[in-house]
Amino acid sequence: MGTTWTNWSRTASATPHRVERPTSAEQIAEAVAAAPAIRPRGSGHSFTGIAVAPGAALDLDAWTGLVEVSGTLVTVRSGTTLRQLNALLDDLGLAMANLGDIDAQTIAGAISTGTHGTGAEFGGLATQVAALELVLADGSLVRCSADERPELFHAARVGLGALGVISTVTLRCVPSFVLHAREYRDRLDPLLERFDHLTAVEDHVEFHWFPHGDWVMVKRNNRVDEPPAPMSDLRRFYEYELMQNGAYGLVCGLARAVPPASRALSWMCGALTGKRVHRDVSHRVFTTPRRVRFVETEYAVPRAALHDVLRELRAVVARLDHGVLVPVEVRVAAGDDIWLSTAFGRDTAYVAVHQFLGMPYRRYFDAFERIAGAVGGRPHWGKMHRLDAAALRERYPHFDDFRRVRAEVDPEGKFGNAYLDRVLG
């Protein structure tokens, strides 16, 4: 009997019958072929039950590192975390073209759930994938790319772990680059008036809105041909460990203990947001440590609908009977052609809604889901949502194509679990 596993946000847990820890592709294949039901579980950074293993769990912590480097094409084992990958690429003078703000996920888990960063000209992490190797339900190891088994490739880049176990990922990387980072406090309405212009002329723009007021923290990261001028280790510790995690965590804990104070504390956090300007290698700007735990839902909405969504969300927050401590995060991405990508076929705005762990969130999240759903929003596969296969089919033109490929490569549903039953049928 395996020990109980819990995800990062403590919203999902499982006690698998056994845990397999392979150290080779052959061992992955053997474990898959022998098990009637098995799930890879990554690093547990999804907020849904997507990684819950009802039978055997596949832990790929020991299946990490580089396999091959050919120019800017880099093949990496699937259990490699983004933090590990960034360090390996740095040593090669390479980088991922874009990243999200958390680096704890495995590369396979990140692409399989549709992880993304921000940038109007950039897609999610899965758009950087050139090829995949997967272990299918019968234990066979297959390769797919745009030219080799292209339908499987279209499906598997954001595959939810439903098609097989990813063994290796080949990434299109770029030469290492430096980002000039500017972070500062602004007001929501003036920022929204400029937001379309900012996203058009700057590389990576996002903002975090503190919802019991109009304070926002803006992040503008641009590629520059200049040497790094990073924060000192002391300044970085102060900004990210002491303030962004330590002090902020204490404020959130106080709000949970004294709920009537939560709105004022949220406003205070926004009003006290400071200013940071620095230059550093890309992954040290894109990603920051996140130790304050929260729950989250996120929807991808058409870019043109962003202002309406935020206007309605502001009205919802004003009517809530509880406070919201964690800011709303807004990012953008270019449309892509990946079947279950949340940005499939359209330029996209991402609106992520959070709440500090242990505080009420259901009414808030449900209201946001209704707002996003009214404009055809698509939920992030790794974040909390209530949609089922019938609703999702209407939002993904290739939904039935994905189901067809799944039936071909996993006819008995070996890789299924309750979450996949709900979202895929």
One Martini backbone bead per residue (centre of mass of N, CA, C, O) as a GRO file, in nm:
protein
  425
    1MET     BB    1   0.095   0.036   0.024
    2GLY     BB    2   0.066   0.354  -0.020
    3THR     BB    3   0.109   0.664   0.047
    4THR     BB    4  -0.013   0.965   0.107
    5TRP     BB    5  -0.117   1.201  -0.130
    6THR     BB    6  -0.059   1.562  -0.181
    7ASN     BB    7  -0.117   1.851  -0.291
    8TRP     BB    8  -0.018   2.175  -0.263
    9SER     BB    9  -0.333   2.282  -0.193
   10ARG     BB   10  -0.506   2.045  -0.058
   11THR     BB   11  -0.740   1.937  -0.291
   12ALA     BB   12  -0.575   1.658  -0.320
   13SER     BB   13  -0.588   1.292  -0.283
   14ALA     BB   14  -0.396   0.977  -0.231
   15THR     BB   15  -0.393   0.598  -0.211
   16PRO     BB   16  -0.208   0.403  -0.357
   17HIS     BB   17  -0.124   0.079  -0.409
   18ARG     BB   18   0.129   0.197  -0.569
   19VAL     BB   19   0.478   0.302  -0.626
   20GLU     BB   20   0.650   0.407  -0.905
   21ARG     BB   21   1.030   0.438  -0.964
   22PRO     BB   22   1.169   0.505  -1.232
   23THR     BB   23   1.505   0.501  -1.431
   24SER     BB   24   1.362   0.418  -1.708
   25ALA     BB   25   1.196   0.350  -1.992
   26GLU     BB   26   1.162   0.048  -1.935
   27GLN     BB   27   1.030   0.084  -1.652
   28ILE     BB   28   0.788   0.238  -1.746
   29ALA     BB   29   0.679   0.023  -1.939
   30GLU     BB   30   0.647  -0.201  -1.728
   31ALA     BB   31   0.450  -0.053  -1.539
   32VAL     BB   32   0.227  -0.005  -1.747
   33ALA     BB   33   0.179  -0.297  -1.851
   34ALA     BB   34   0.111  -0.418  -1.549
   35ALA     BB   35  -0.116  -0.208  -1.514
   36PRO     BB   36  -0.459  -0.137  -1.495
   37ALA     BB   37  -0.376   0.133  -1.327
   38ILE     BB   38  -0.230   0.463  -1.413
   39ARG     BB   39  -0.041   0.757  -1.279
   40PRO     BB   40   0.102   1.046  -1.327
   41ARG     BB   41   0.211   1.315  -1.074
   42GLY     BB   42   0.440   1.481  -1.056
   43SER     BB   43   0.440   1.775  -0.830
   44GLY     BB   44   0.139   1.876  -0.744
   45HIS     BB   45   0.046   2.177  -0.888
   46SER     BB   46  -0.237   2.102  -0.908
   47PHE     BB   47  -0.583   2.179  -0.811
   48THR     BB   48  -0.671   1.922  -0.908
   49GLY     BB   49  -0.733   1.562  -0.979
   50ILE     BB   50  -0.529   1.484  -1.218
   51ALA     BB   51  -0.303   1.314  -1.024
   52VAL     BB   52  -0.483   1.100  -0.938
   53ALA     BB   53  -0.435   0.760  -0.817
   54PRO     BB   54  -0.635   0.471  -0.819
   55GLY     BB   55  -0.383   0.293  -0.839
   56ALA     BB   56  -0.107   0.351  -0.977
   57ALA     BB   57   0.187   0.534  -0.923
   58LEU     BB   58   0.398   0.772  -1.103
   59ASP     BB   59   0.731   0.844  -1.013
   60LEU     BB   60   0.972   1.085  -1.177
   61ASP     BB   61   1.215   1.193  -0.994
   62ALA     BB   62   1.447   0.992  -1.137
   63TRP     BB   63   1.352   1.117  -1.433
   64THR     BB   64   1.620   1.305  -1.530
   65GLY     BB   65   1.743   1.519  -1.765
   66LEU     BB   66   1.950   1.498  -2.023
   67VAL     BB   67   1.977   1.358  -2.359
   68GLU     BB   68   1.980   1.599  -2.588
   69VAL     BB   69   2.181   1.818  -2.810
   70SER     BB   70   2.065   2.032  -3.100
   71GLY     BB   71   2.137   2.316  -3.061
   72THR     BB   72   1.805   2.425  -2.977
   73LEU     BB   73   1.756   2.122  -2.931
   74VAL     BB   74   1.597   1.973  -2.639
   75THR     BB   75   1.627   1.674  -2.455
   76VAL     BB   76   1.406   1.564  -2.189
   77ARG     BB   77   1.311   1.440  -1.908
   78SER     BB   78   0.992   1.435  -1.764
   79GLY     BB   79   1.084   1.480  -1.443
   80THR     BB   80   1.182   1.752  -1.497
   81THR     BB   81   1.211   2.044  -1.370
   82LEU     BB   82   1.211   2.372  -1.434
   83ARG     BB   83   1.443   2.437  -1.248
   84GLN     BB   84   1.638   2.231  -1.369
   85LEU     BB   85   1.617   2.319  -1.663
   86ASN     BB   86   1.720   2.610  -1.636
   87ALA     BB   87   2.004   2.528  -1.541
   88LEU     BB   88   2.083   2.355  -1.785
   89LEU     BB   89   2.045   2.576  -2.001
   90ASP     BB   90   2.238   2.785  -1.888
   91ASP     BB   91   2.496   2.608  -1.936
   92LEU     BB   92   2.424   2.621  -2.267
   93GLY     BB   93   2.304   2.909  -2.350
   94LEU     BB   94   1.995   2.867  -2.279
   95ALA     BB   95   1.624   2.892  -2.329
   96MET     BB   96   1.320   2.964  -2.265
   97ALA     BB   97   1.099   3.173  -2.425
   98ASN     BB   98   0.885   3.093  -2.195
   99LEU     BB   99   0.723   3.154  -1.870
  100GLY     BB  100   0.616   3.114  -1.580
  101ASP     BB  101   0.608   3.174  -1.210
  102ILE     BB  102   0.661   2.860  -1.183
  103ASP     BB  103   0.925   2.585  -1.114
  104ALA     BB  104   0.802   2.298  -0.988
  105GLN     BB  105   0.733   2.168  -1.235
  106THR     BB  106   0.715   1.947  -1.460
  107ILE     BB  107   0.742   1.932  -1.791
  108ALA     BB  108   0.504   1.737  -1.836
  109GLY     BB  109   0.294   1.878  -1.653
  110ALA     BB  110   0.300   2.159  -1.784
  111ILE     BB  111   0.209   2.079  -2.073
  112SER     BB  112  -0.045   1.894  -2.002
  113THR     BB  113  -0.202   2.165  -1.857
  114GLY     BB  114  -0.122   2.452  -1.998
  115THR     BB  115   0.114   2.612  -1.934
  116HIS     BB  116   0.191   2.969  -1.879
  117GLY     BB  117   0.247   3.291  -1.958
  118THR     BB  118   0.348   3.601  -2.107
  119GLY     BB  119   0.255   3.726  -2.432
  120ALA     BB  120   0.129   3.823  -2.737
  121GLU     BB  121   0.372   3.646  -2.904
  122PHE     BB  122   0.311   3.403  -2.703
  123GLY     BB  123   0.298   3.087  -2.598
  124GLY     BB  124   0.282   2.822  -2.447
  125LEU     BB  125   0.483   2.567  -2.357
  126ALA     BB  126   0.374   2.364  -2.581
  127THR     BB  127   0.482   2.542  -2.830
  128GLN     BB  128   0.796   2.435  -2.762
  129VAL     BB  129   0.727   2.160  -2.883
  130ALA     BB  130   0.873   1.913  -3.112
  131ALA     BB  131   0.869   1.644  -2.923
  132LEU     BB  132   0.759   1.305  -2.832
  133GLU     BB  133   0.767   1.053  -2.576
  134LEU     BB  134   0.558   0.757  -2.535
  135VAL     BB  135   0.380   0.554  -2.311
  136LEU     BB  136   0.162   0.323  -2.364
  137ALA     BB  137  -0.068   0.100  -2.246
  138ASP     BB  138   0.115  -0.152  -2.374
  139GLY     BB  139   0.432  -0.032  -2.345
  140SER     BB  140   0.484   0.138  -2.578
  141LEU     BB  141   0.724   0.329  -2.766
  142VAL     BB  142   0.661   0.661  -2.886
  143ARG     BB  143   0.674   0.896  -3.151
  144CYS     BB  144   0.607   1.259  -3.179
  145SER     BB  145   0.511   1.497  -3.438
  146ALA     BB  146   0.440   1.690  -3.705
  147ASP     BB  147   0.552   1.423  -3.891
  148GLU     BB  148   0.493   1.213  -3.645
  149ARG     BB  149   0.209   1.146  -3.550
  150PRO     BB  150   0.030   1.424  -3.553
  151GLU     BB  151  -0.226   1.366  -3.385
  152LEU     BB  152  -0.081   1.291  -3.126
  153PHE     BB  153   0.065   1.561  -3.102
  154HIS     BB  154  -0.182   1.749  -3.082
  155ALA     BB  155  -0.278   1.601  -2.817
  156ALA     BB  156  -0.009   1.563  -2.621
  157ARG     BB  157   0.083   1.848  -2.544
  158VAL     BB  158  -0.227   1.858  -2.423
  159GLY     BB  159  -0.303   1.550  -2.247
  160LEU     BB  160  -0.359   1.504  -1.923
  161GLY     BB  161  -0.248   1.203  -1.907
  162ALA     BB  162  -0.450   1.028  -2.124
  163LEU     BB  163  -0.235   0.877  -2.344
  164GLY     BB  164   0.025   0.872  -2.154
  165VAL     BB  165   0.368   0.850  -2.085
  166ILE     BB  166   0.600   1.074  -2.062
  167SER     BB  167   0.946   1.053  -2.132
  168THR     BB  168   1.007   1.278  -2.356
  169VAL     BB  169   1.124   1.619  -2.436
  170THR     BB  170   1.128   1.835  -2.718
  171LEU     BB  171   1.283   2.154  -2.739
  172ARG     BB  172   1.249   2.491  -2.838
  173CYS     BB  173   1.502   2.690  -2.804
  174VAL     BB  174   1.701   2.968  -2.689
  175PRO     BB  175   1.899   3.197  -2.648
  176SER     BB  176   2.015   3.351  -2.408
  177PHE     BB  177   1.848   3.603  -2.197
  178VAL     BB  178   1.758   3.936  -2.110
  179LEU     BB  179   1.569   4.101  -1.854
  180HIS     BB  180   1.376   4.391  -1.814
  181ALA     BB  181   1.255   4.479  -1.497
  182ARG     BB  182   0.921   4.609  -1.411
  183GLU     BB  183   0.784   4.709  -1.091
  184TYR     BB  184   0.455   4.846  -1.006
  185ARG     BB  185   0.228   5.080  -0.908
  186ASP     BB  186  -0.129   5.101  -0.980
  187ARG     BB  187  -0.426   5.162  -1.158
  188LEU     BB  188  -0.671   5.001  -1.312
  189ASP     BB  189  -0.803   5.193  -1.520
  190PRO     BB  190  -0.548   5.318  -1.649
  191LEU     BB  191  -0.429   5.047  -1.732
  192LEU     BB  192  -0.657   4.945  -1.920
  193GLU     BB  193  -0.621   5.175  -2.128
  194ARG     BB  194  -0.305   5.060  -2.188
  195PHE     BB  195  -0.288   4.748  -2.227
  196ASP     BB  196  -0.294   4.697  -2.534
  197HIS     BB  197  -0.040   4.861  -2.587
  198LEU     BB  198   0.159   4.714  -2.406
  199THR     BB  199   0.124   4.427  -2.538
  200ALA     BB  200   0.225   4.532  -2.826
  201VAL     BB  201   0.527   4.668  -2.729
  202GLU     BB  202   0.573   4.438  -2.523
  203ASP     BB  203   0.668   4.129  -2.424
  204HIS     BB  204   0.594   4.114  -2.090
  205VAL     BB  205   0.264   4.134  -1.951
  206GLU     BB  206   0.133   4.205  -1.618
  207PHE     BB  207  -0.128   4.179  -1.355
  208HIS     BB  208  -0.217   4.265  -1.004
  209TRP     BB  209  -0.530   4.261  -0.843
  210PHE     BB  210  -0.670   4.420  -0.568
  211PRO     BB  211  -1.015   4.370  -0.510
  212HIS     BB  212  -1.044   4.605  -0.258
  213GLY     BB  213  -0.978   4.788  -0.516
  214ASP     BB  214  -0.731   4.962  -0.753
  215TRP     BB  215  -0.482   4.806  -0.708
  216VAL     BB  216  -0.173   4.745  -0.889
  217MET     BB  217   0.064   4.509  -1.015
  218VAL     BB  218   0.320   4.565  -1.243
  219LYS     BB  219   0.462   4.372  -1.523
  220ARG     BB  220   0.767   4.451  -1.717
  221ASN     BB  221   0.920   4.243  -1.970
  222ASN     BB  222   1.231   4.293  -2.147
  223ARG     BB  223   1.435   4.251  -2.408
  224VAL     BB  224   1.798   4.274  -2.387
  225ASP     BB  225   2.132   4.408  -2.490
  226GLU     BB  226   2.232   4.335  -2.183
  227PRO     BB  227   2.363   4.301  -1.898
  228PRO     BB  228   2.336   4.193  -1.603
  229ALA     BB  229   2.145   4.351  -1.305
  230PRO     BB  230   2.105   4.223  -1.030
  231MET     BB  231   2.006   4.147  -0.751
  232SER     BB  232   2.091   4.107  -0.460
  233ASP     BB  233   2.075   3.866  -0.233
  234LEU     BB  234   1.950   4.049  -0.014
  235ARG     BB  235   1.725   4.174  -0.186
  236ARG     BB  236   1.593   3.909  -0.274
  237PHE     BB  237   1.524   3.814   0.008
  238TYR     BB  238   1.349   4.051   0.088
  239GLU     BB  239   1.137   4.045  -0.144
  240TYR     BB  240   1.065   3.719  -0.155
  241GLU     BB  241   1.088   3.609   0.140
  242LEU     BB  242   1.003   3.834   0.341
  243MET     BB  243   0.762   3.971   0.183
  244GLN     BB  244   0.613   3.779  -0.035
  245ASN     BB  245   0.603   3.549   0.198
  246GLY     BB  246   0.625   3.621   0.498
  247ALA     BB  247   0.448   3.880   0.537
  248TYR     BB  248   0.210   3.793   0.360
  249GLY     BB  249   0.142   3.538   0.520
  250LEU     BB  250   0.070   3.687   0.783
  251VAL     BB  251  -0.164   3.851   0.668
  252CYS     BB  252  -0.336   3.610   0.578
  253GLY     BB  253  -0.358   3.481   0.857
  254LEU     BB  254  -0.505   3.719   0.988
  255ALA     BB  255  -0.754   3.718   0.800
  256ARG     BB  256  -0.845   3.431   0.879
  257ALA     BB  257  -0.874   3.499   1.190
  258VAL     BB  258  -0.993   3.805   1.091
  259PRO     BB  259  -1.228   3.860   0.866
  260PRO     BB  260  -1.306   4.173   0.894
  261ALA     BB  261  -0.995   4.253   0.796
  262SER     BB  262  -0.951   4.163   0.493
  263ARG     BB  263  -1.005   4.413   0.318
  264ALA     BB  264  -0.797   4.603   0.445
  265LEU     BB  265  -0.552   4.417   0.396
  266SER     BB  266  -0.572   4.409   0.091
  267TRP     BB  267  -0.543   4.711   0.041
  268MET     BB  268  -0.267   4.738   0.180
  269CYS     BB  269  -0.106   4.556  -0.008
  270GLY     BB  270  -0.148   4.736  -0.257
  271ALA     BB  271  -0.043   5.014  -0.137
  272LEU     BB  272   0.256   4.872  -0.059
  273THR     BB  273   0.359   4.837  -0.324
  274GLY     BB  274   0.646   4.821  -0.487
  275LYS     BB  275   0.964   4.880  -0.646
  276ARG     BB  276   1.119   4.721  -0.942
  277VAL     BB  277   1.459   4.720  -1.087
  278HIS     BB  278   1.594   4.487  -1.331
  279ARG     BB  279   1.854   4.255  -1.449
  280ASP     BB  280   1.816   3.925  -1.601
  281VAL     BB  281   1.792   3.625  -1.646
  282SER     BB  282   1.499   3.504  -1.741
  283HIS     BB  283   1.426   3.287  -1.511
  284ARG     BB  284   1.476   3.509  -1.273
  285VAL     BB  285   1.213   3.670  -1.368
  286PHE     BB  286   0.973   3.483  -1.426
  287THR     BB  287   1.054   3.346  -1.151
  288THR     BB  288   0.910   3.274  -0.822
  289PRO     BB  289   0.859   3.224  -0.504
  290ARG     BB  290   0.591   3.001  -0.361
  291ARG     BB  291   0.461   2.974  -0.015
  292VAL     BB  292   0.179   3.078  -0.039
  293ARG     BB  293  -0.118   2.929   0.003
  294PHE     BB  294  -0.368   2.835  -0.249
  295VAL     BB  295  -0.647   2.887  -0.446
  296GLU     BB  296  -0.751   2.813  -0.802
  297THR     BB  297  -0.879   2.992  -1.085
  298GLU     BB  298  -0.878   2.969  -1.456
  299TYR     BB  299  -0.936   3.175  -1.750
  300ALA     BB  300  -0.976   3.170  -2.099
  301VAL     BB  301  -1.014   3.463  -2.291
  302PRO     BB  302  -1.092   3.675  -2.503
  303ARG     BB  303  -0.937   3.964  -2.546
  304ALA     BB  304  -1.202   4.140  -2.600
  305ALA     BB  305  -1.331   4.045  -2.299
  306LEU     BB  306  -1.167   4.151  -2.055
  307HIS     BB  307  -1.311   4.411  -1.957
  308ASP     BB  308  -1.584   4.279  -1.895
  309VAL     BB  309  -1.487   4.073  -1.691
  310LEU     BB  310  -1.369   4.277  -1.483
  311ARG     BB  311  -1.622   4.440  -1.433
  312GLU     BB  312  -1.790   4.200  -1.320
  313LEU     BB  313  -1.591   4.116  -1.097
  314ARG     BB  314  -1.608   4.374  -0.931
  315ALA     BB  315  -1.908   4.340  -0.859
  316VAL     BB  316  -1.878   4.075  -0.707
  317VAL     BB  317  -1.680   4.162  -0.484
  318ALA     BB  318  -1.874   4.378  -0.357
  319ARG     BB  319  -2.086   4.124  -0.267
  320LEU     BB  320  -1.923   3.986  -0.078
  321ASP     BB  321  -1.899   3.806   0.251
  322HIS     BB  322  -1.586   3.823   0.183
  323GLY     BB  323  -1.257   3.819   0.159
  324VAL     BB  324  -0.963   3.896  -0.060
  325LEU     BB  325  -0.611   3.836  -0.068
  326VAL     BB  326  -0.559   3.739  -0.354
  327PRO     BB  327  -0.479   3.828  -0.646
  328VAL     BB  328  -0.553   3.914  -0.966
  329GLU     BB  329  -0.446   3.757  -1.267
  330VAL     BB  330  -0.306   3.907  -1.575
  331ARG     BB  331  -0.278   3.764  -1.903
  332VAL     BB  332  -0.112   3.674  -2.218
  333ALA     BB  333  -0.174   3.517  -2.553
  334ALA     BB  334  -0.124   3.337  -2.819
  335GLY     BB  335  -0.242   3.165  -3.054
  336ASP     BB  336  -0.314   2.816  -3.138
  337ASP     BB  337  -0.306   2.441  -3.251
  338ILE     BB  338  -0.383   2.301  -2.987
  339TRP     BB  339  -0.647   2.121  -2.907
  340LEU     BB  340  -0.630   2.172  -2.559
  341SER     BB  341  -0.578   2.457  -2.573
  342THR     BB  342  -0.680   2.759  -2.434
  343ALA     BB  343  -0.555   2.910  -2.717
  344PHE     BB  344  -0.722   2.801  -2.933
  345GLY     BB  345  -0.767   3.013  -3.214
  346ARG     BB  346  -0.682   3.253  -2.996
  347ASP     BB  347  -0.645   3.535  -2.854
  348THR     BB  348  -0.543   3.570  -2.503
  349ALA     BB  349  -0.686   3.593  -2.177
  350TYR     BB  350  -0.582   3.567  -1.838
  351VAL     BB  351  -0.782   3.477  -1.547
  352ALA     BB  352  -0.682   3.473  -1.204
  353VAL     BB  353  -0.834   3.321  -0.917
  354HIS     BB  354  -0.800   3.369  -0.560
  355GLN     BB  355  -0.730   3.202  -0.234
  356PHE     BB  356  -0.665   3.159   0.072
  357LEU     BB  357  -0.602   2.911   0.262
  358GLY     BB  358  -0.913   2.858   0.445
  359MET     BB  359  -1.087   3.039   0.278
  360PRO     BB  360  -1.346   3.155   0.126
  361TYR     BB  361  -1.454   3.068  -0.242
  362ARG     BB  362  -1.706   2.952  -0.394
  363ARG     BB  363  -1.871   3.202  -0.474
  364TYR     BB  364  -1.647   3.343  -0.627
  365PHE     BB  365  -1.580   3.121  -0.836
  366ASP     BB  366  -1.864   3.083  -0.955
  367ALA     BB  367  -1.900   3.370  -1.060
  368PHE     BB  368  -1.654   3.369  -1.247
  369GLU     BB  369  -1.741   3.130  -1.424
  370ARG     BB  370  -1.990   3.271  -1.540
  371ILE     BB  371  -1.846   3.503  -1.675
  372ALA     BB  372  -1.648   3.336  -1.853
  373GLY     BB  373  -1.866   3.153  -1.990
  374ALA     BB  374  -2.019   3.387  -2.149
  375VAL     BB  375  -1.729   3.411  -2.340
  376GLY     BB  376  -1.593   3.118  -2.374
  377GLY     BB  377  -1.438   3.008  -2.151
  378ARG     BB  378  -1.133   2.836  -2.050
  379PRO     BB  379  -1.015   2.612  -1.840
  380HIS     BB  380  -0.773   2.527  -1.658
  381TRP     BB  381  -0.657   2.200  -1.618
  382GLY     BB  382  -0.502   2.269  -1.318
  383LYS     BB  383  -0.771   2.416  -1.228
  384MET     BB  384  -1.044   2.513  -1.081
  385HIS     BB  385  -1.355   2.348  -1.181
  386ARG     BB  386  -1.703   2.247  -1.314
  387LEU     BB  387  -1.662   2.122  -1.577
  388ASP     BB  388  -1.763   1.922  -1.846
  389ALA     BB  389  -1.772   1.758  -2.140
  390ALA     BB  390  -2.018   1.906  -2.259
  391ALA     BB  391  -1.900   2.194  -2.221
  392LEU     BB  392  -1.616   2.155  -2.356
  393ARG     BB  393  -1.697   2.078  -2.643
  394GLU     BB  394  -1.797   2.377  -2.715
  395ARG     BB  395  -1.479   2.500  -2.675
  396TYR     BB  396  -1.358   2.253  -2.863
  397PRO     BB  397  -1.316   2.161  -3.187
  398HIS     BB  398  -1.115   1.891  -3.097
  399PHE     BB  399  -1.245   1.708  -2.880
  400ASP     BB  400  -1.320   1.446  -3.046
  401ASP     BB  401  -1.037   1.394  -3.149
  402PHE     BB  402  -0.912   1.338  -2.879
  403ARG     BB  403  -1.098   1.099  -2.801
  404ARG     BB  404  -1.013   0.922  -3.039
  405VAL     BB  405  -0.713   0.898  -2.969
  406ARG     BB  406  -0.754   0.782  -2.691
  407ALA     BB  407  -0.901   0.521  -2.783
  408GLU     BB  408  -0.654   0.413  -2.945
  409VAL     BB  409  -0.422   0.424  -2.697
  410ASP     BB  410  -0.668   0.383  -2.452
  411PRO     BB  411  -0.924   0.167  -2.450
  412GLU     BB  412  -0.934   0.103  -2.114
  413GLY     BB  413  -0.845   0.347  -1.929
  414LYS     BB  414  -0.565   0.339  -1.765
  415PHE     BB  415  -0.531   0.679  -1.730
  416GLY     BB  416  -0.761   0.718  -1.547
  417ASN     BB  417  -0.999   0.934  -1.368
  418ALA     BB  418  -1.227   1.135  -1.228
  419TYR     BB  419  -1.146   1.389  -1.380
  420LEU     BB  420  -1.145   1.267  -1.668
  421ASP     BB  421  -1.434   1.171  -1.666
  422ARG     BB  422  -1.550   1.460  -1.655
  423VAL     BB  423  -1.385   1.615  -1.899
  424LEU     BB  424  -1.407   1.354  -2.124
  425GLY     BB  425  -1.618   1.100  -2.050
   0.00000   0.00000   0.00000
